[in-house]
Amino acid sequence: TGVPIQIGTHFLFACPPPVGYTILEYMDFKNTIVMAHRGFFDSASRRVYRENSCEVVALANATPYITMIELDIRKSQDGVLYCYHGNPFYYHILSKFRRPLSQVQRRYGVNSLAEILSVIGNDKIVFLDFKNTDINRDDVLRVLQGKTFREVILANKSVRFLQRFHGMPTGFVKIINGNVLSSFYNLDKLKAQGYKYFETLFPWQINPRIVRRVRGHSLEFMVASNWFLSRQQYLRALRR
């Protein structure tokens, strides 16, 4: 498991460095955005710490090469935003049954979004990947009131869902997470609605035409790695 990084306008997973090298010696981070996915910033942190936890995010924040910290955002039954992705069973089944934050914390040890944001410096980009569709503009602004970050990215796979965040204050931008419809979006509308990043998900969606379209609208083109069979296939698609 490597570190998700963006080179130019692409995200990819950087290989762990060879024995005897630090990642700073091995990787060229010039003009690069390095993302701590769920707070994880290397394979060791993934083994030791809980995902989306204050502990791992604080360490990611103190890691010099990390530019962006990605968090999975959910909303408890009592209206508190918290950070948790969960295993596939939780993600697809258990998360549908809402509980008060105190119960979720006892069962899974989660941290609230407010707690997580308190350990992130204002020089970082915060990537909020919304997992519940009842999260709204007021929920987000309430938690971020008085906080300043380099940028706050609002993420979801649904353009309709992200419409509720139209007209957010300066410093907030949107990304459409990759999905089966990625090739068909009206990029003029996305740009007008505050989108900065555009992600594709499937290998067959990556071609010079869509890259030209996205960059022609001054959007950042990103490629998710989920559906590639290997790192080599992923890197070949990026180079193509």
PDB file of C-alpha atoms in Angstrom:
ATOM      1  CA  THR A   1       0.000   0.000   0.000  1.00  0.00           C
ATOM      2  CA  GLY A   2       1.501   3.282  -1.071  1.00  0.00           C
ATOM      3  CA  VAL A   3       0.729   6.941  -0.632  1.00  0.00           C
ATOM      4  CA  PRO A   4      -1.931   8.503  -2.902  1.00  0.00           C
ATOM      5  CA  ILE A   5      -0.378  11.444  -4.657  1.00  0.00           C
ATOM      6  CA  GLN A   6      -1.300  13.847  -7.387  1.00  0.00           C
ATOM      7  CA  ILE A   7       1.380  14.494  -9.986  1.00  0.00           C
ATOM      8  CA  GLY A   8       0.475  17.464 -12.132  1.00  0.00           C
ATOM      9  CA  THR A   9      -3.237  16.802 -12.485  1.00  0.00           C
ATOM     10  CA  HIS A  10      -3.317  13.093 -11.641  1.00  0.00           C
ATOM     11  CA  PHE A  11      -3.664  11.139  -8.416  1.00  0.00           C
ATOM     12  CA  LEU A  12      -1.757   7.865  -8.175  1.00  0.00           C
ATOM     13  CA  PHE A  13      -0.420   5.537  -5.513  1.00  0.00           C
ATOM     14  CA  ALA A  14       3.293   6.012  -4.912  1.00  0.00           C
ATOM     15  CA  CYS A  15       5.239   2.843  -4.187  1.00  0.00           C
ATOM     16  CA  PRO A  16       6.882   2.535  -0.782  1.00  0.00           C
ATOM     17  CA  PRO A  17      10.582   3.447  -1.045  1.00  0.00           C
ATOM     18  CA  PRO A  18      13.269   0.762  -1.389  1.00  0.00           C
ATOM     19  CA  VAL A  19      15.079  -0.422   1.729  1.00  0.00           C
ATOM     20  CA  GLY A  20      17.573   2.179   2.871  1.00  0.00           C
ATOM     21  CA  TYR A  21      15.687   5.160   1.431  1.00  0.00           C
ATOM     22  CA  THR A  22      13.223   7.520   3.020  1.00  0.00           C
ATOM     23  CA  ILE A  23      10.176   8.472   0.955  1.00  0.00           C
ATOM     24  CA  LEU A  24      11.516  12.033   0.675  1.00  0.00           C
ATOM     25  CA  GLU A  25      14.733  10.685  -0.864  1.00  0.00           C
ATOM     26  CA  TYR A  26      12.937   8.285  -3.189  1.00  0.00           C
ATOM     27  CA  MET A  27       9.993  10.347  -4.473  1.00  0.00           C
ATOM     28  CA  ASP A  28      10.150  13.614  -6.379  1.00  0.00           C
ATOM     29  CA  PHE A  29       7.514  15.811  -4.766  1.00  0.00           C
ATOM     30  CA  LYS A  30       8.060  18.886  -6.914  1.00  0.00           C
ATOM     31  CA  ASN A  31       4.747  20.219  -8.239  1.00  0.00           C
ATOM     32  CA  THR A  32       2.976  17.402  -6.417  1.00  0.00           C
ATOM     33  CA  ILE A  33      -0.059  17.205  -4.170  1.00  0.00           C
ATOM     34  CA  VAL A  34       0.298  14.294  -1.751  1.00  0.00           C
ATOM     35  CA  MET A  35      -2.930  13.059  -0.159  1.00  0.00           C
ATOM     36  CA  ALA A  36      -3.299  11.188   3.121  1.00  0.00           C
ATOM     37  CA  HIS A  37      -6.272   8.946   2.271  1.00  0.00           C
ATOM     38  CA  ARG A  38      -8.448   8.448   5.371  1.00  0.00           C
ATOM     39  CA  GLY A  39      -5.502  10.053   7.165  1.00  0.00           C
ATOM     40  CA  PHE A  40      -3.071   7.290   6.186  1.00  0.00           C
ATOM     41  CA  PHE A  41       0.235   8.603   4.869  1.00  0.00           C
ATOM     42  CA  ASP A  42       2.280   5.400   4.508  1.00  0.00           C
ATOM     43  CA  SER A  43       1.893   1.632   4.885  1.00  0.00           C
ATOM     44  CA  ALA A  44       3.047   1.700   8.525  1.00  0.00           C
ATOM     45  CA  SER A  45       0.380   4.208   9.538  1.00  0.00           C
ATOM     46  CA  ARG A  46      -2.237   1.985   7.906  1.00  0.00           C
ATOM     47  CA  ARG A  47      -1.151  -0.946  10.060  1.00  0.00           C
ATOM     48  CA  VAL A  48      -0.914   0.941  13.354  1.00  0.00           C
ATOM     49  CA  TYR A  49      -3.707   3.524  13.427  1.00  0.00           C
ATOM     50  CA  ARG A  50      -7.458   3.587  12.975  1.00  0.00           C
ATOM     51  CA  GLU A  51      -8.658   5.211   9.772  1.00  0.00           C
ATOM     52  CA  ASN A  52      -9.987   8.782  10.024  1.00  0.00           C
ATOM     53  CA  SER A  53      -8.678   9.095  13.588  1.00  0.00           C
ATOM     54  CA  CYS A  54      -7.249  12.122  15.359  1.00  0.00           C
ATOM     55  CA  GLU A  55      -4.028  10.184  15.959  1.00  0.00           C
ATOM     56  CA  VAL A  56      -3.267   9.346  12.336  1.00  0.00           C
ATOM     57  CA  VAL A  57      -4.467  12.731  11.029  1.00  0.00           C
ATOM     58  CA  ALA A  58      -2.232  14.572  13.525  1.00  0.00           C
ATOM     59  CA  LEU A  59       0.745  12.547  12.298  1.00  0.00           C
ATOM     60  CA  ALA A  60      -0.219  13.154   8.657  1.00  0.00           C
ATOM     61  CA  ASN A  61      -0.464  16.857   9.416  1.00  0.00           C
ATOM     62  CA  ALA A  62       3.088  16.811  10.809  1.00  0.00           C
ATOM     63  CA  THR A  63       4.454  14.864   7.821  1.00  0.00           C
ATOM     64  CA  PRO A  64       6.258  17.348   5.543  1.00  0.00           C
ATOM     65  CA  TYR A  65       5.264  15.835   2.191  1.00  0.00           C
ATOM     66  CA  ILE A  66       1.517  15.636   2.948  1.00  0.00           C
ATOM     67  CA  THR A  67      -0.457  18.424   1.265  1.00  0.00           C
ATOM     68  CA  MET A  68      -4.023  17.106   1.453  1.00  0.00           C
ATOM     69  CA  ILE A  69      -5.899  15.093   4.094  1.00  0.00           C
ATOM     70  CA  GLU A  70      -8.969  13.146   2.971  1.00  0.00           C
ATOM     71  CA  LEU A  71     -11.756  12.410   5.456  1.00  0.00           C
ATOM     72  CA  ASP A  72     -14.933  10.329   5.155  1.00  0.00           C
ATOM     73  CA  ILE A  73     -17.809  12.381   6.567  1.00  0.00           C
ATOM     74  CA  ARG A  74     -20.961  10.919   8.113  1.00  0.00           C
ATOM     75  CA  LYS A  75     -23.779  12.391  10.186  1.00  0.00           C
ATOM     76  CA  SER A  76     -24.998  10.839  13.435  1.00  0.00           C
ATOM     77  CA  GLN A  77     -28.619  10.501  14.480  1.00  0.00           C
ATOM     78  CA  ASP A  78     -28.201  13.539  16.728  1.00  0.00           C
ATOM     79  CA  GLY A  79     -26.802  15.665  13.899  1.00  0.00           C
ATOM     80  CA  VAL A  80     -23.058  15.563  14.584  1.00  0.00           C
ATOM     81  CA  LEU A  81     -20.605  15.170  11.705  1.00  0.00           C
ATOM     82  CA  TYR A  82     -18.024  12.447  12.333  1.00  0.00           C
ATOM     83  CA  CYS A  83     -15.257  10.764  10.350  1.00  0.00           C
ATOM     84  CA  TYR A  84     -15.478   7.081   9.468  1.00  0.00           C
ATOM     85  CA  HIS A  85     -15.381   4.943   6.346  1.00  0.00           C
ATOM     86  CA  GLY A  86     -15.847   1.471   7.788  1.00  0.00           C
ATOM     87  CA  ASN A  87     -15.554  -1.985   6.291  1.00  0.00           C
ATOM     88  CA  PRO A  88     -17.840  -3.016   3.406  1.00  0.00           C
ATOM     89  CA  PHE A  89     -20.526  -4.352   5.758  1.00  0.00           C
ATOM     90  CA  TYR A  90     -20.638  -1.097   7.714  1.00  0.00           C
ATOM     91  CA  TYR A  91     -20.362   1.017   4.570  1.00  0.00           C
ATOM     92  CA  HIS A  92     -23.255  -0.622   2.740  1.00  0.00           C
ATOM     93  CA  ILE A  93     -25.483  -1.938   5.556  1.00  0.00           C
ATOM     94  CA  LEU A  94     -24.867  -0.781   9.126  1.00  0.00           C
ATOM     95  CA  SER A  95     -24.344   2.890   8.222  1.00  0.00           C
ATOM     96  CA  LYS A  96     -27.963   3.024   7.044  1.00  0.00           C
ATOM     97  CA  PHE A  97     -29.128   2.593  10.657  1.00  0.00           C
ATOM     98  CA  ARG A  98     -28.276   5.893  12.324  1.00  0.00           C
ATOM     99  CA  ARG A  99     -27.183   6.062  15.945  1.00  0.00           C
ATOM    100  CA  PRO A 100     -26.333   8.950  18.297  1.00  0.00           C
ATOM    101  CA  LEU A 101     -22.679   9.892  18.157  1.00  0.00           C
ATOM    102  CA  SER A 102     -22.029   8.563  21.665  1.00  0.00           C
ATOM    103  CA  GLN A 103     -23.113   5.067  20.584  1.00  0.00           C
ATOM    104  CA  VAL A 104     -21.033   5.186  17.399  1.00  0.00           C
ATOM    105  CA  GLN A 105     -18.028   6.297  19.423  1.00  0.00           C
ATOM    106  CA  ARG A 106     -18.420   3.471  21.932  1.00  0.00           C
ATOM    107  CA  ARG A 107     -18.714   0.883  19.173  1.00  0.00           C
ATOM    108  CA  TYR A 108     -16.141   2.153  16.663  1.00  0.00           C
ATOM    109  CA  GLY A 109     -14.045   4.739  18.500  1.00  0.00           C
ATOM    110  CA  VAL A 110     -14.733   7.431  15.915  1.00  0.00           C
ATOM    111  CA  ASN A 111     -13.833  11.103  16.171  1.00  0.00           C
ATOM    112  CA  SER A 112     -16.097  13.994  15.322  1.00  0.00           C
ATOM    113  CA  LEU A 113     -15.164  16.173  12.362  1.00  0.00           C
ATOM    114  CA  ALA A 114     -14.594  19.066  14.781  1.00  0.00           C
ATOM    115  CA  GLU A 115     -12.037  16.992  16.703  1.00  0.00           C
ATOM    116  CA  ILE A 116     -10.244  15.996  13.505  1.00  0.00           C
ATOM    117  CA  LEU A 117     -10.113  19.547  12.138  1.00  0.00           C
ATOM    118  CA  SER A 118      -8.561  20.764  15.393  1.00  0.00           C
ATOM    119  CA  VAL A 119      -5.340  18.815  14.619  1.00  0.00           C
ATOM    120  CA  ILE A 120      -5.009  19.971  10.980  1.00  0.00           C
ATOM    121  CA  GLY A 121      -2.893  23.016  10.189  1.00  0.00           C
ATOM    122  CA  ASN A 122      -4.122  25.887   8.047  1.00  0.00           C
ATOM    123  CA  ASP A 123      -1.513  25.102   5.377  1.00  0.00           C
ATOM    124  CA  LYS A 124      -3.262  21.823   4.474  1.00  0.00           C
ATOM    125  CA  ILE A 125      -5.986  21.043   1.936  1.00  0.00           C
ATOM    126  CA  VAL A 126      -8.938  19.294   3.610  1.00  0.00           C
ATOM    127  CA  PHE A 127     -10.863  16.837   1.421  1.00  0.00           C
ATOM    128  CA  LEU A 128     -14.370  16.106   2.786  1.00  0.00           C
ATOM    129  CA  ASP A 129     -15.843  13.004   1.152  1.00  0.00           C
ATOM    130  CA  PHE A 130     -19.525  13.020   2.125  1.00  0.00           C
ATOM    131  CA  LYS A 131     -21.032   9.590   2.810  1.00  0.00           C
ATOM    132  CA  ASN A 132     -24.512  10.636   4.023  1.00  0.00           C
ATOM    133  CA  THR A 133     -26.909  12.483   1.750  1.00  0.00           C
ATOM    134  CA  ASP A 134     -28.589  14.484   4.545  1.00  0.00           C
ATOM    135  CA  ILE A 135     -25.438  16.487   5.274  1.00  0.00           C
ATOM    136  CA  ASN A 136     -26.115  20.099   4.347  1.00  0.00           C
ATOM    137  CA  ARG A 137     -24.425  23.459   3.960  1.00  0.00           C
ATOM    138  CA  ASP A 138     -25.174  24.595   7.520  1.00  0.00           C
ATOM    139  CA  ASP A 139     -23.689  21.391   8.964  1.00  0.00           C
ATOM    140  CA  VAL A 140     -20.396  22.055   7.202  1.00  0.00           C
ATOM    141  CA  LEU A 141     -20.206  25.792   7.845  1.00  0.00           C
ATOM    142  CA  ARG A 142     -20.999  25.290  11.523  1.00  0.00           C
ATOM    143  CA  VAL A 143     -18.057  22.934  12.029  1.00  0.00           C
ATOM    144  CA  LEU A 144     -15.653  25.040   9.979  1.00  0.00           C
ATOM    145  CA  GLN A 145     -16.631  28.375  11.503  1.00  0.00           C
ATOM    146  CA  GLY A 146     -13.498  30.306  12.463  1.00  0.00           C
ATOM    147  CA  LYS A 147     -11.166  27.780  10.805  1.00  0.00           C
ATOM    148  CA  THR A 148      -8.934  28.500   7.831  1.00  0.00           C
ATOM    149  CA  PHE A 149      -7.323  25.952   5.565  1.00  0.00           C
ATOM    150  CA  ARG A 150      -5.437  26.179   2.302  1.00  0.00           C
ATOM    151  CA  GLU A 151      -8.539  24.782   0.591  1.00  0.00           C
ATOM    152  CA  VAL A 152     -11.602  22.728   1.504  1.00  0.00           C
ATOM    153  CA  ILE A 153     -12.770  20.238  -1.128  1.00  0.00           C
ATOM    154  CA  LEU A 154     -16.404  19.068  -1.000  1.00  0.00           C
ATOM    155  CA  ALA A 155     -16.734  15.635  -2.575  1.00  0.00           C
ATOM    156  CA  ASN A 156     -19.491  13.286  -3.649  1.00  0.00           C
ATOM    157  CA  LYS A 157     -20.404  11.232  -6.710  1.00  0.00           C
ATOM    158  CA  SER A 158     -23.703  13.098  -7.148  1.00  0.00           C
ATOM    159  CA  VAL A 159     -23.897  16.513  -8.800  1.00  0.00           C
ATOM    160  CA  ARG A 160     -27.443  16.879  -7.462  1.00  0.00           C
ATOM    161  CA  PHE A 161     -26.253  16.341  -3.886  1.00  0.00           C
ATOM    162  CA  LEU A 162     -23.426  18.868  -4.237  1.00  0.00           C
ATOM    163  CA  GLN A 163     -25.836  21.530  -5.536  1.00  0.00           C
ATOM    164  CA  ARG A 164     -26.758  22.287  -1.905  1.00  0.00           C
ATOM    165  CA  PHE A 165     -23.230  23.673  -1.436  1.00  0.00           C
ATOM    166  CA  HIS A 166     -23.569  26.247  -4.208  1.00  0.00           C
ATOM    167  CA  GLY A 167     -22.234  29.685  -3.275  1.00  0.00           C
ATOM    168  CA  MET A 168     -19.965  28.521  -0.450  1.00  0.00           C
ATOM    169  CA  PRO A 169     -17.430  31.048   0.909  1.00  0.00           C
ATOM    170  CA  THR A 170     -14.049  31.568  -0.727  1.00  0.00           C
ATOM    171  CA  GLY A 171     -11.746  28.617  -0.153  1.00  0.00           C
ATOM    172  CA  PHE A 172     -14.402  25.946  -0.728  1.00  0.00           C
ATOM    173  CA  VAL A 173     -14.316  24.021  -4.015  1.00  0.00           C
ATOM    174  CA  LYS A 174     -16.027  20.887  -5.305  1.00  0.00           C
ATOM    175  CA  ILE A 175     -15.014  17.618  -6.883  1.00  0.00           C
ATOM    176  CA  ILE A 176     -17.283  15.167  -8.650  1.00  0.00           C
ATOM    177  CA  ASN A 177     -16.140  11.725  -7.534  1.00  0.00           C
ATOM    178  CA  GLY A 178     -15.674   9.287 -10.392  1.00  0.00           C
ATOM    179  CA  ASN A 179     -18.725   7.287 -11.491  1.00  0.00           C
ATOM    180  CA  VAL A 180     -20.197   5.632 -14.561  1.00  0.00           C
ATOM    181  CA  LEU A 181     -21.512   8.987 -15.875  1.00  0.00           C
ATOM    182  CA  SER A 182     -18.192  10.828 -15.670  1.00  0.00           C
ATOM    183  CA  SER A 183     -17.819  11.075 -19.451  1.00  0.00           C
ATOM    184  CA  PHE A 184     -21.179  12.815 -19.923  1.00  0.00           C
ATOM    185  CA  TYR A 185     -21.181  15.765 -17.529  1.00  0.00           C
ATOM    186  CA  ASN A 186     -21.647  19.311 -18.786  1.00  0.00           C
ATOM    187  CA  LEU A 187     -18.310  20.809 -17.783  1.00  0.00           C
ATOM    188  CA  ASP A 188     -19.482  24.389 -18.355  1.00  0.00           C
ATOM    189  CA  LYS A 189     -22.124  23.874 -15.665  1.00  0.00           C
ATOM    190  CA  LEU A 190     -19.701  22.177 -13.289  1.00  0.00           C
ATOM    191  CA  LYS A 191     -17.229  25.025 -13.597  1.00  0.00           C
ATOM    192  CA  ALA A 192     -19.980  27.595 -12.980  1.00  0.00           C
ATOM    193  CA  GLN A 193     -21.094  25.666  -9.883  1.00  0.00           C
ATOM    194  CA  GLY A 194     -17.698  25.866  -8.189  1.00  0.00           C
ATOM    195  CA  TYR A 195     -16.073  22.613  -9.265  1.00  0.00           C
ATOM    196  CA  LYS A 196     -12.281  22.576  -9.424  1.00  0.00           C
ATOM    197  CA  TYR A 197     -11.545  18.841  -9.671  1.00  0.00           C
ATOM    198  CA  PHE A 198     -12.977  16.190 -11.988  1.00  0.00           C
ATOM    199  CA  GLU A 199     -12.401  12.495 -11.372  1.00  0.00           C
ATOM    200  CA  THR A 200     -12.852   9.456 -13.593  1.00  0.00           C
ATOM    201  CA  LEU A 201     -13.234   5.996 -12.102  1.00  0.00           C
ATOM    202  CA  PHE A 202     -13.121   3.318 -14.798  1.00  0.00           C
ATOM    203  CA  PRO A 203     -10.180   2.527 -17.116  1.00  0.00           C
ATOM    204  CA  TRP A 204     -12.307   2.861 -20.269  1.00  0.00           C
ATOM    205  CA  GLN A 205     -13.163   6.466 -19.355  1.00  0.00           C
ATOM    206  CA  ILE A 206      -9.576   7.645 -19.676  1.00  0.00           C
ATOM    207  CA  ASN A 207      -8.764   8.975 -23.127  1.00  0.00           C
ATOM    208  CA  PRO A 208      -7.144  12.085 -24.639  1.00  0.00           C
ATOM    209  CA  ARG A 209     -10.526  13.572 -25.531  1.00  0.00           C
ATOM    210  CA  ILE A 210     -11.858  13.728 -21.969  1.00  0.00           C
ATOM    211  CA  VAL A 211      -8.515  15.003 -20.682  1.00  0.00           C
ATOM    212  CA  ARG A 212      -8.610  17.831 -23.241  1.00  0.00           C
ATOM    213  CA  ARG A 213     -12.227  18.637 -22.313  1.00  0.00           C
ATOM    214  CA  VAL A 214     -11.490  18.774 -18.594  1.00  0.00           C
ATOM    215  CA  ARG A 215      -8.324  20.836 -18.915  1.00  0.00           C
ATOM    216  CA  GLY A 216      -9.986  23.073 -21.481  1.00  0.00           C
ATOM    217  CA  HIS A 217     -12.440  24.081 -18.753  1.00  0.00           C
ATOM    218  CA  SER A 218      -9.562  24.782 -16.328  1.00  0.00           C
ATOM    219  CA  LEU A 219     -10.488  21.795 -14.153  1.00  0.00           C
ATOM    220  CA  GLU A 220      -7.986  19.441 -12.547  1.00  0.00           C
ATOM    221  CA  PHE A 221      -8.209  15.937 -14.049  1.00  0.00           C
ATOM    222  CA  MET A 222      -7.948  13.072 -11.571  1.00  0.00           C
ATOM    223  CA  VAL A 223      -7.980   9.310 -12.015  1.00  0.00           C
ATOM    224  CA  ALA A 224      -9.165   6.986  -9.238  1.00  0.00           C
ATOM    225  CA  SER A 225      -7.291   3.694  -8.915  1.00  0.00           C
ATOM    226  CA  ASN A 226     -10.134   1.483  -7.645  1.00  0.00           C
ATOM    227  CA  TRP A 227     -10.911  -0.416 -10.846  1.00  0.00           C
ATOM    228  CA  PHE A 228      -7.419  -1.016 -12.194  1.00  0.00           C
ATOM    229  CA  LEU A 229      -6.046  -4.536 -11.988  1.00  0.00           C
ATOM    230  CA  SER A 230      -2.533  -3.426 -11.091  1.00  0.00           C
ATOM    231  CA  ARG A 231      -0.433  -0.370 -10.338  1.00  0.00           C
ATOM    232  CA  GLN A 232       1.271  -0.862 -13.702  1.00  0.00           C
ATOM    233  CA  GLN A 233      -2.055  -0.680 -15.569  1.00  0.00           C
ATOM    234  CA  TYR A 234      -2.926   2.456 -13.622  1.00  0.00           C
ATOM    235  CA  LEU A 235       0.369   4.160 -14.461  1.00  0.00           C
ATOM    236  CA  ARG A 236       0.020   3.213 -18.141  1.00  0.00           C
ATOM    237  CA  ALA A 237      -3.433   4.818 -18.226  1.00  0.00           C
ATOM    238  CA  LEU A 238      -2.076   8.021 -16.682  1.00  0.00           C
ATOM    239  CA  ARG A 239       0.750   8.214 -19.201  1.00  0.00           C
ATOM    240  CA  ARG A 240      -1.666   7.616 -22.075  1.00  0.00           C
TER     241      ARG A 240
END
